[in-house]
Short mmCIF file of C-alpha atoms in Angstrom, two decimals:
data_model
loop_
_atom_site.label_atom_id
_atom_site.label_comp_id
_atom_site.label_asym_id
_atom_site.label_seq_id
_atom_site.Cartn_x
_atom_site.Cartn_y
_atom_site.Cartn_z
CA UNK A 1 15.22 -11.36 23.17
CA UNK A 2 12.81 -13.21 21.16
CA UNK A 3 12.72 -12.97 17.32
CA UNK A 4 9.69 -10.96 17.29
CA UNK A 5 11.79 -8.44 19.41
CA UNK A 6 14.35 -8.35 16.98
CA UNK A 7 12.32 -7.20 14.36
CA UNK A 8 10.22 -4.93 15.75
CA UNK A 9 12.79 -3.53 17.59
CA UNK A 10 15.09 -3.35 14.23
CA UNK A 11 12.77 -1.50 12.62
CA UNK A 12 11.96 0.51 14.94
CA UNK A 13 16.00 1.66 15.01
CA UNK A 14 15.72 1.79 11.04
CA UNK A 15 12.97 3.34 9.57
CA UNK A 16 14.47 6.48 8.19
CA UNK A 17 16.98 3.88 6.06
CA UNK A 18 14.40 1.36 5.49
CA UNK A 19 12.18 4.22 4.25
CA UNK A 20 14.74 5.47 1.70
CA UNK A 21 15.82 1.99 0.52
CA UNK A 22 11.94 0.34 -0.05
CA UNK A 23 11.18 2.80 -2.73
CA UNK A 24 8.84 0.75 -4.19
CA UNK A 25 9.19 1.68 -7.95
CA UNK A 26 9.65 -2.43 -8.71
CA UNK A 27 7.68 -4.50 -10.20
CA UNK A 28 6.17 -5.57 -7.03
CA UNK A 29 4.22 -2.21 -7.59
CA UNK A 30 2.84 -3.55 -10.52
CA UNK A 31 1.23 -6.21 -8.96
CA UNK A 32 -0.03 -4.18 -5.76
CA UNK A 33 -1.67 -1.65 -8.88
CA UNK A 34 -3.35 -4.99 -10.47
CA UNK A 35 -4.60 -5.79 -7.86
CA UNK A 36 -6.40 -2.46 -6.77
CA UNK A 37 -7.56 -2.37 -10.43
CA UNK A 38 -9.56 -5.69 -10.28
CA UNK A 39 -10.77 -4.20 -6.75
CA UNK A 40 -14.28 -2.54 -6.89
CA UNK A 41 -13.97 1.77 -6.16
CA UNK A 42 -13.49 1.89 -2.19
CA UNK A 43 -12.94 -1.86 -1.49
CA UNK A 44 -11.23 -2.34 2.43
CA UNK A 45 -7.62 -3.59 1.92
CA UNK A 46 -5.65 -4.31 5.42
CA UNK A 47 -2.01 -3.64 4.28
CA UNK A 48 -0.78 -6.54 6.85
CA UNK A 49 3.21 -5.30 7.60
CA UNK A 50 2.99 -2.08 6.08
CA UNK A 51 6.02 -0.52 6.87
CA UNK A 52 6.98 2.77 5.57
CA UNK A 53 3.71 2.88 3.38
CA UNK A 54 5.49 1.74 0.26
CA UNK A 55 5.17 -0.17 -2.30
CA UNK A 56 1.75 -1.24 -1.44
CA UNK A 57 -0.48 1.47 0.85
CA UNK A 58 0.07 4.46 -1.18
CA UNK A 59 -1.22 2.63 -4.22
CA UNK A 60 -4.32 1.30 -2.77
CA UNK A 61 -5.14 4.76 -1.10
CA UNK A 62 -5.75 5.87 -4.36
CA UNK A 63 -8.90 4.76 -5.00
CA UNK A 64 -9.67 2.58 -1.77
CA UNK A 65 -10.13 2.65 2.08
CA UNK A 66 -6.96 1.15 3.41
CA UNK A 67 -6.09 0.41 6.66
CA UNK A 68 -1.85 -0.69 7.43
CA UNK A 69 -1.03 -2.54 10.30
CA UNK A 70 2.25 -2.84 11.49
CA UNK A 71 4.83 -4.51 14.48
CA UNK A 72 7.12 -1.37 14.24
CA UNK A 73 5.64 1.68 15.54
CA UNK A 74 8.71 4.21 13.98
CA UNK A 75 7.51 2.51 10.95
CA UNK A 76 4.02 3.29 11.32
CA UNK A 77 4.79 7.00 12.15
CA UNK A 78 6.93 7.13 8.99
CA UNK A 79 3.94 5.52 6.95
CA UNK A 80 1.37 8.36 8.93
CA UNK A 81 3.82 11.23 7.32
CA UNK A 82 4.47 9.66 4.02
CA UNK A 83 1.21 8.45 3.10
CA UNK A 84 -1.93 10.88 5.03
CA UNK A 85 -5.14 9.17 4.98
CA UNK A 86 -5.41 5.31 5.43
CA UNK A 87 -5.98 4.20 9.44
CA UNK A 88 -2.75 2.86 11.17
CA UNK A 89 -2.68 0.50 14.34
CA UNK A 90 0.13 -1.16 15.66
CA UNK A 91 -0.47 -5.17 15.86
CA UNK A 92 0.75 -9.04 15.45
CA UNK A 93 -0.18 -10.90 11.89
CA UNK A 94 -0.84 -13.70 13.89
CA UNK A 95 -3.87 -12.29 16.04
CA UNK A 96 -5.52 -9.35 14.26
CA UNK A 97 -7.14 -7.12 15.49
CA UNK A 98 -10.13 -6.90 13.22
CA UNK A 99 -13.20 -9.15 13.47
CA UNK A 100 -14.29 -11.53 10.62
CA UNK A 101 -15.17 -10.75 6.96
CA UNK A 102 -13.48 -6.87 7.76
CA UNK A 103 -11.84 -6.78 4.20
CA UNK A 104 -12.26 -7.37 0.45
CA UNK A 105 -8.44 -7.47 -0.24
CA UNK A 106 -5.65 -8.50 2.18
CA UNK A 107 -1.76 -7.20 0.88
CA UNK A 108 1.20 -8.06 2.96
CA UNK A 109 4.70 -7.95 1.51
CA UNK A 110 7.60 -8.58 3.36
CA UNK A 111 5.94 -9.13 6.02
CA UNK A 112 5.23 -12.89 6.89
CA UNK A 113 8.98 -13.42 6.21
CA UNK A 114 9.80 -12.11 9.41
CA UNK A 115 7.25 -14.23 11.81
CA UNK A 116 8.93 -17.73 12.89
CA UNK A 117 7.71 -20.15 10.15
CA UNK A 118 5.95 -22.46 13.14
CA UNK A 119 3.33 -19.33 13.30
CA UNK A 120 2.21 -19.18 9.54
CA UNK A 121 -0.72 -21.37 9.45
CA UNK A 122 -1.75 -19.14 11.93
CA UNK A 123 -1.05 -15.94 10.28
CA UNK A 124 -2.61 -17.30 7.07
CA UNK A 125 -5.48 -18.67 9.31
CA UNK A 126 -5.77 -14.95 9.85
CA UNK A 127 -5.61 -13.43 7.06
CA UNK A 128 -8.47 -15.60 5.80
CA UNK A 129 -10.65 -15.13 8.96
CA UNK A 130 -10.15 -10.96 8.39
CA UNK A 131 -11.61 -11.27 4.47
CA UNK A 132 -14.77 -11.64 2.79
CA UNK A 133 -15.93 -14.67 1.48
CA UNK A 134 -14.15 -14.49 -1.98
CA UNK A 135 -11.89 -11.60 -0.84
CA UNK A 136 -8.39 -11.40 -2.44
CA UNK A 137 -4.92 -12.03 -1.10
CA UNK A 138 -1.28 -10.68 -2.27
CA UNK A 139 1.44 -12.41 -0.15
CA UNK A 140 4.96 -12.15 -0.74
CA UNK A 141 6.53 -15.17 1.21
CA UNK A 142 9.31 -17.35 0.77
CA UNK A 143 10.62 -18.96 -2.77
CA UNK A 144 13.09 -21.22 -0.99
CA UNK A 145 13.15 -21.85 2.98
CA UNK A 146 15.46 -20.36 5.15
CA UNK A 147 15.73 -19.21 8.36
CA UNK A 148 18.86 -16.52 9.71
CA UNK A 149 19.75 -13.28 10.95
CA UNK A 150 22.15 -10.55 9.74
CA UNK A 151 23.81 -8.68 11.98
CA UNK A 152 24.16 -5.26 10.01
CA UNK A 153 21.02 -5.18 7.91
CA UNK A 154 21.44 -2.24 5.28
CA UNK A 155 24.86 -1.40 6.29
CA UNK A 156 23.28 0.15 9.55
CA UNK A 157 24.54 -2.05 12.59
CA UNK A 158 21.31 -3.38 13.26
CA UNK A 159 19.96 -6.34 13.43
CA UNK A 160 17.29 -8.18 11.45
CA UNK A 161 15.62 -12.05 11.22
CA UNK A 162 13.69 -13.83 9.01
CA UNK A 163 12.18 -16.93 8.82
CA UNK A 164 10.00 -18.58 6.10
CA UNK A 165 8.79 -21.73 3.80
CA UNK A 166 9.69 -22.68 0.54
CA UNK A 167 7.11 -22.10 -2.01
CA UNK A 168 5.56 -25.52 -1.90
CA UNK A 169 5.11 -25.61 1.67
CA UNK A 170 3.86 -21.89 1.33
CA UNK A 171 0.77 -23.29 -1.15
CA UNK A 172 0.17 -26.23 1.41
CA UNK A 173 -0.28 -23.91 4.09
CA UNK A 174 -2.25 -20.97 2.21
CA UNK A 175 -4.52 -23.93 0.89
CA UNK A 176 -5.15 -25.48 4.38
CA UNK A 177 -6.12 -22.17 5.40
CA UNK A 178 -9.03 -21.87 3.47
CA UNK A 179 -7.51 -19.71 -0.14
CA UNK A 180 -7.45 -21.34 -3.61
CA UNK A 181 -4.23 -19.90 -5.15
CA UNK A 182 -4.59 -18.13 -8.31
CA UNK A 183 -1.14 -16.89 -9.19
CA UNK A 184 2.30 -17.20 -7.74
CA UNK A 185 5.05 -15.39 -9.39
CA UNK A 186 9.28 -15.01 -8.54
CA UNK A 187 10.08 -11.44 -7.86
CA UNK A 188 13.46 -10.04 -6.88
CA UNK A 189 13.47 -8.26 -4.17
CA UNK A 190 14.94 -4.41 -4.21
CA UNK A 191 16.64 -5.13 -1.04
CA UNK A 192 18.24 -8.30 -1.71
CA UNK A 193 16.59 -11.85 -2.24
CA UNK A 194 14.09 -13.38 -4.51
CA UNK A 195 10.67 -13.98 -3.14
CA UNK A 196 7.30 -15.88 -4.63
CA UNK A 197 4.52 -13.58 -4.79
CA UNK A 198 1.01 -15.16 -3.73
CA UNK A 199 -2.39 -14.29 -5.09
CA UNK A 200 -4.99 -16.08 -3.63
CA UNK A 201 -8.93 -15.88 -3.44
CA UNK A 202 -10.69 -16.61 0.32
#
């Protein structure tokens, strides 16, 4: 099983737990709600890793057209129910399926973590293809590197991996893809782990 199996497959087994646990009342709210503010009325924001449709996609639907893309479909269907409106599709951060300049604002939290670190640049590459010239980007990505798996992720005997950069390496990449960074600040995670939050301009 490859580790893109693992984690689509993991949260495809746990999305009613993930769901309940990523309540998304931190302060990495706070910066998904900046962000929408400094966002024209109706601006296109690809939620890249979406998940349950929390913290980030039911704060952008607000007052924009979102659309969430995800690996997991269970977690897609729980993001449909929990947050009506924005346009789902099921797809890889690493090969998007949008065409150039689709979006003013990228968000993807959590998400990049869990591709193998090898496939960033391309991710990034991406992300940066998928924007507007001067469109906005709100990573969270690794603080420290490290790569591993745990074998009972959120107590439910499931298994999850993760693999990602140190924040250094993170700007190195993010640069070489084309974004000037404008802000990176630590946030501790809800669910464990402390992760540097990216904003970037394409």
């Amino acid at each position: 099983m490859t580790r893109r199996d693992i984690v689509r497959e993991g949260y495809d087994d746990i999305a009613a737990t993930y769901a309940a646990e990523r309540d998304g009342e931190g302060h990495e709210r706070d910066l998904v709600a900046r962000l929408a503010d400094r966002l024209p009325a109706e601006s296109r924001i690809l939620d890249a890793g979406c998940g349950a449709g929390t913290p980030a996609m039911d704060v952008l639907a607000t007052d924009h057209t979102v659309t969430g893309l995800d690996l997991s479909r269970e977690q897609l269907r729980t993001a449909r129910e929990r947050v009506p409106g924005p346009r789902l599709c099921q797809g890889d951060l690493a090969a998007l399926p949008f065409p150039e300049d689709t979006f003013d604002a990228v968000v993807s939290l959590h998400a990049v973590i869990h591709v193998p670190r090898a496939e960033h640049a391309a991710v990034f590459a991406e992300f940066e293809r998928v924007l507007e010239p001067g469109g906005r980007l709100l990573a969270a990505l690794g603080d420290d590197q490290w790569e591993g798996t745990n074998e009972n992720w959120l107590g439910t005997d499931t298994e999850m991996a993760w693999s990602f950069h140190g924040r250094e390496r993170n700007r190195e990449l993010l640069t070489e893809a084309g974004f000037s960074i404008t802000g990176v600040e630590t946030v501790d995670d809800e669910l464990g782990g402390v992760f540097a939050f990216f904003e970037a301009r394409a």
